């Protein structure tokens, strides 16, 4: 979630639940998270990421170099769970690349969220699908960005982001695989 959100078409009804109390940390039996508050808690941690970005609207040869339509990079992402501010909120996330100013995503129980950062504030919608994936959607004047986040294992998550322009043409896209940093058990 280091860039505006994205993903595939909806397939069923969303889950829009309330966050759980701080005493209920994610447990292995809670995998995959099926409630938005649990999903957000599950995102907390330090993540090593490999992200590939694609400029879908440009054909090879249109840019300066034939392969400039794609780029891959490694990085570290820090995600902190933000406790709910009210009874109808599942909480939020503070996130950003390690060493940079984080952005905040504040979720409401009605399927909306607010993204705040250095560039200002935007509102979007969220859907937690029965398959355990979270879809975030941000719409602007000229584009709609959808991000889908899902866990394949408790410490491995995947993210796909797709931007669509107002005329229906694709813009940019990215795919990330992220591995949670975990400490070795002492003993």
mmCIF file of C-alpha atoms in Angstrom:
data_model
loop_
_atom_site.group_PDB
_atom_site.id
_atom_site.type_symbol
_atom_site.label_atom_id
_atom_site.label_comp_id
_atom_site.label_asym_id
_atom_site.label_seq_id
_atom_site.Cartn_x
_atom_site.Cartn_y
_atom_site.Cartn_z
ATOM 1 C CA UNK A 1 0.000 0.000 0.000
ATOM 2 C CA UNK A 2 2.815 2.326 -0.722
ATOM 3 C CA UNK A 3 1.038 3.710 -3.756
ATOM 4 C CA UNK A 4 -2.569 4.464 -4.613
ATOM 5 C CA UNK A 5 -4.776 1.324 -4.449
ATOM 6 C CA UNK A 6 -6.217 -1.578 -7.236
ATOM 7 C CA UNK A 7 -7.551 -5.082 -8.685
ATOM 8 C CA UNK A 8 -10.116 -7.489 -10.110
ATOM 9 C CA UNK A 9 -13.888 -7.217 -10.443
ATOM 10 C CA UNK A 10 -16.120 -7.841 -7.436
ATOM 11 C CA UNK A 11 -17.489 -11.371 -7.116
ATOM 12 C CA UNK A 12 -19.640 -11.342 -3.971
ATOM 13 C CA UNK A 13 -20.800 -9.296 -1.010
ATOM 14 C CA UNK A 14 -18.179 -7.488 1.098
ATOM 15 C CA UNK A 15 -17.524 -8.039 4.772
ATOM 16 C CA UNK A 16 -17.736 -4.790 6.703
ATOM 17 C CA UNK A 17 -17.113 -5.532 10.349
ATOM 18 C CA UNK A 18 -15.825 -3.689 13.366
ATOM 19 C CA UNK A 19 -12.256 -3.906 14.634
ATOM 20 C CA UNK A 20 -11.317 -6.195 17.479
ATOM 21 C CA UNK A 21 -9.837 -5.115 20.796
ATOM 22 C CA UNK A 22 -6.082 -4.686 21.251
ATOM 23 C CA UNK A 23 -5.883 -7.876 23.279
ATOM 24 C CA UNK A 24 -6.773 -9.993 20.244
ATOM 25 C CA UNK A 25 -3.564 -10.166 18.228
ATOM 26 C CA UNK A 26 -3.672 -12.311 15.055
ATOM 27 C CA UNK A 27 -3.374 -16.013 15.813
ATOM 28 C CA UNK A 28 -2.494 -18.803 13.366
ATOM 29 C CA UNK A 29 -6.103 -20.048 13.670
ATOM 30 C CA UNK A 30 -7.286 -16.633 12.444
ATOM 31 C CA UNK A 31 -5.763 -17.185 9.002
ATOM 32 C CA UNK A 32 -6.798 -15.914 6.589
ATOM 33 C CA UNK A 33 -8.444 -12.934 8.308
ATOM 34 C CA UNK A 34 -12.152 -12.745 7.401
ATOM 35 C CA UNK A 35 -13.044 -9.524 9.241
ATOM 36 C CA UNK A 36 -11.686 -6.061 8.327
ATOM 37 C CA UNK A 37 -10.327 -5.243 11.799
ATOM 38 C CA UNK A 38 -8.465 -8.566 11.925
ATOM 39 C CA UNK A 39 -7.165 -8.037 8.370
ATOM 40 C CA UNK A 40 -5.783 -4.597 9.257
ATOM 41 C CA UNK A 41 -4.116 -5.984 12.405
ATOM 42 C CA UNK A 42 -2.618 -8.775 10.323
ATOM 43 C CA UNK A 43 -0.968 -6.176 8.032
ATOM 44 C CA UNK A 44 1.104 -4.685 10.882
ATOM 45 C CA UNK A 45 4.828 -5.333 10.728
ATOM 46 C CA UNK A 46 7.968 -4.691 8.739
ATOM 47 C CA UNK A 47 7.821 -6.081 5.233
ATOM 48 C CA UNK A 48 10.568 -6.773 2.687
ATOM 49 C CA UNK A 49 9.039 -6.076 -0.705
ATOM 50 C CA UNK A 50 9.775 -6.781 -4.335
ATOM 51 C CA UNK A 51 7.608 -4.638 -6.616
ATOM 52 C CA UNK A 52 7.350 -4.699 -10.389
ATOM 53 C CA UNK A 53 5.786 -1.661 -12.050
ATOM 54 C CA UNK A 54 4.340 -1.533 -15.544
ATOM 55 C CA UNK A 55 3.293 1.378 -17.777
ATOM 56 C CA UNK A 56 0.437 -0.384 -19.589
ATOM 57 C CA UNK A 57 -0.503 2.560 -21.777
ATOM 58 C CA UNK A 58 2.901 2.634 -23.473
ATOM 59 C CA UNK A 59 3.917 0.075 -26.048
ATOM 60 C CA UNK A 60 7.601 -0.872 -26.216
ATOM 61 C CA UNK A 61 9.360 1.572 -28.501
ATOM 62 C CA UNK A 62 7.120 4.530 -27.611
ATOM 63 C CA UNK A 63 9.423 5.491 -24.772
ATOM 64 C CA UNK A 64 13.156 6.239 -24.818
ATOM 65 C CA UNK A 65 14.120 2.600 -24.306
ATOM 66 C CA UNK A 66 12.340 -0.502 -25.542
ATOM 67 C CA UNK A 67 12.049 -1.922 -22.005
ATOM 68 C CA UNK A 68 11.172 1.289 -20.140
ATOM 69 C CA UNK A 69 7.536 0.164 -19.798
ATOM 70 C CA UNK A 70 8.495 -1.953 -16.768
ATOM 71 C CA UNK A 71 10.678 -1.580 -13.690
ATOM 72 C CA UNK A 72 11.359 -3.720 -10.601
ATOM 73 C CA UNK A 73 12.621 -2.583 -7.221
ATOM 74 C CA UNK A 74 13.210 -3.884 -3.711
ATOM 75 C CA UNK A 75 12.327 -2.018 -0.573
ATOM 76 C CA UNK A 76 11.111 -2.175 2.986
ATOM 77 C CA UNK A 77 7.644 -1.200 4.104
ATOM 78 C CA UNK A 78 6.674 -0.426 7.701
ATOM 79 C CA UNK A 79 2.994 -0.882 8.619
ATOM 80 C CA UNK A 80 1.504 0.050 12.007
ATOM 81 C CA UNK A 81 -2.048 -0.779 13.068
ATOM 82 C CA UNK A 82 -4.014 2.242 14.349
ATOM 83 C CA UNK A 83 -6.585 1.432 17.027
ATOM 84 C CA UNK A 84 -10.222 2.314 16.218
ATOM 85 C CA UNK A 85 -11.187 5.872 17.132
ATOM 86 C CA UNK A 86 -14.887 5.001 17.496
ATOM 87 C CA UNK A 87 -17.170 1.996 17.837
ATOM 88 C CA UNK A 88 -18.054 1.931 14.137
ATOM 89 C CA UNK A 89 -14.412 2.035 12.975
ATOM 90 C CA UNK A 90 -12.279 -1.072 12.403
ATOM 91 C CA UNK A 91 -9.128 1.036 12.840
ATOM 92 C CA UNK A 92 -6.523 2.086 10.343
ATOM 93 C CA UNK A 93 -2.965 1.733 9.115
ATOM 94 C CA UNK A 94 0.058 4.007 9.149
ATOM 95 C CA UNK A 95 2.432 2.884 6.415
ATOM 96 C CA UNK A 96 5.291 3.875 4.241
ATOM 97 C CA UNK A 97 8.725 2.911 3.012
ATOM 98 C CA UNK A 98 11.210 2.527 5.854
ATOM 99 C CA UNK A 99 12.797 5.895 6.677
ATOM 100 C CA UNK A 100 10.156 7.989 4.855
ATOM 101 C CA UNK A 101 7.123 9.904 6.106
ATOM 102 C CA UNK A 102 4.216 7.453 6.489
ATOM 103 C CA UNK A 103 0.695 7.827 5.131
ATOM 104 C CA UNK A 104 -2.440 7.027 7.110
ATOM 105 C CA UNK A 105 -5.392 4.976 5.955
ATOM 106 C CA UNK A 106 -8.377 5.339 8.285
ATOM 107 C CA UNK A 107 -11.194 2.835 7.708
ATOM 108 C CA UNK A 108 -14.867 3.172 8.591
ATOM 109 C CA UNK A 109 -17.294 0.315 9.113
ATOM 110 C CA UNK A 110 -19.438 1.413 6.156
ATOM 111 C CA UNK A 111 -16.897 0.427 3.478
ATOM 112 C CA UNK A 112 -15.077 3.752 3.110
ATOM 113 C CA UNK A 113 -11.556 4.854 3.979
ATOM 114 C CA UNK A 114 -9.505 8.042 3.969
ATOM 115 C CA UNK A 115 -5.885 8.252 2.840
ATOM 116 C CA UNK A 116 -3.866 11.110 4.304
ATOM 117 C CA UNK A 117 -0.306 12.082 3.515
ATOM 118 C CA UNK A 118 1.953 14.861 2.303
ATOM 119 C CA UNK A 119 -0.106 15.225 -0.893
ATOM 120 C CA UNK A 120 -3.357 15.839 1.000
ATOM 121 C CA UNK A 121 -6.343 13.630 1.674
ATOM 122 C CA UNK A 122 -8.385 11.320 -0.566
ATOM 123 C CA UNK A 123 -11.437 9.184 0.095
ATOM 124 C CA UNK A 124 -12.006 5.718 -1.271
ATOM 125 C CA UNK A 125 -13.915 2.518 -0.664
ATOM 126 C CA UNK A 126 -12.873 -0.887 0.631
ATOM 127 C CA UNK A 127 -14.259 -4.396 0.192
ATOM 128 C CA UNK A 128 -13.116 -7.477 2.092
ATOM 129 C CA UNK A 129 -13.975 -10.442 -0.135
ATOM 130 C CA UNK A 130 -14.856 -13.949 1.140
ATOM 131 C CA UNK A 131 -11.566 -15.230 -0.334
ATOM 132 C CA UNK A 132 -9.737 -13.132 2.296
ATOM 133 C CA UNK A 133 -8.538 -10.375 -0.058
ATOM 134 C CA UNK A 134 -8.975 -6.675 0.624
ATOM 135 C CA UNK A 135 -9.760 -4.426 -2.336
ATOM 136 C CA UNK A 136 -9.201 -0.664 -2.080
ATOM 137 C CA UNK A 137 -10.574 1.725 -4.714
ATOM 138 C CA UNK A 138 -9.653 5.389 -5.213
ATOM 139 C CA UNK A 139 -11.315 7.430 -7.960
ATOM 140 C CA UNK A 140 -10.155 10.790 -9.216
ATOM 141 C CA UNK A 141 -11.105 13.077 -12.100
ATOM 142 C CA UNK A 142 -9.089 11.176 -14.686
ATOM 143 C CA UNK A 143 -8.343 7.768 -13.142
ATOM 144 C CA UNK A 144 -9.567 4.958 -10.929
ATOM 145 C CA UNK A 145 -6.979 2.962 -9.029
ATOM 146 C CA UNK A 146 -7.752 -0.458 -7.535
ATOM 147 C CA UNK A 147 -5.453 -2.330 -5.199
ATOM 148 C CA UNK A 148 -6.016 -5.892 -4.041
ATOM 149 C CA UNK A 149 -4.092 -7.241 -1.014
ATOM 150 C CA UNK A 150 -4.128 -10.877 0.037
ATOM 151 C CA UNK A 151 -2.144 -13.242 2.221
ATOM 152 C CA UNK A 152 -0.965 -16.592 0.875
ATOM 153 C CA UNK A 153 0.673 -17.428 4.211
ATOM 154 C CA UNK A 154 0.677 -15.526 7.519
ATOM 155 C CA UNK A 155 4.016 -13.866 6.681
ATOM 156 C CA UNK A 156 3.624 -13.568 2.898
ATOM 157 C CA UNK A 157 1.242 -11.166 1.243
ATOM 158 C CA UNK A 158 0.700 -10.112 -2.347
ATOM 159 C CA UNK A 159 -0.591 -6.842 -3.775
ATOM 160 C CA UNK A 160 -1.723 -5.912 -7.268
ATOM 161 C CA UNK A 161 -2.491 -2.375 -8.375
ATOM 162 C CA UNK A 162 -4.169 -1.332 -11.627
ATOM 163 C CA UNK A 163 -4.929 2.190 -12.801
ATOM 164 C CA UNK A 164 -7.694 2.785 -15.358
ATOM 165 C CA UNK A 165 -8.034 6.090 -17.167
ATOM 166 C CA UNK A 166 -11.381 7.833 -17.648
ATOM 167 C CA UNK A 167 -11.486 6.711 -21.303
ATOM 168 C CA UNK A 168 -11.128 3.062 -20.206
ATOM 169 C CA UNK A 169 -7.526 2.616 -21.268
ATOM 170 C CA UNK A 170 -5.056 1.101 -18.818
ATOM 171 C CA UNK A 171 -2.509 3.315 -17.129
ATOM 172 C CA UNK A 172 0.068 1.922 -14.760
ATOM 173 C CA UNK A 173 0.042 -1.309 -12.803
ATOM 174 C CA UNK A 174 2.205 -3.013 -10.217
ATOM 175 C CA UNK A 175 2.573 -6.351 -8.510
ATOM 176 C CA UNK A 176 4.296 -6.770 -5.135
ATOM 177 C CA UNK A 177 5.297 -9.750 -3.074
ATOM 178 C CA UNK A 178 6.027 -8.884 0.544
ATOM 179 C CA UNK A 179 7.615 -11.015 3.264
ATOM 180 C CA UNK A 180 7.130 -10.061 6.897
ATOM 181 C CA UNK A 181 10.323 -9.674 8.943
ATOM 182 C CA UNK A 182 10.062 -11.967 11.934
ATOM 183 C CA UNK A 183 12.370 -12.401 14.917
ATOM 184 C CA UNK A 184 13.871 -15.740 15.732
ATOM 185 C CA UNK A 185 12.472 -17.254 18.905
ATOM 186 C CA UNK A 186 14.828 -16.744 21.834
ATOM 187 C CA UNK A 187 15.876 -19.788 23.737
#
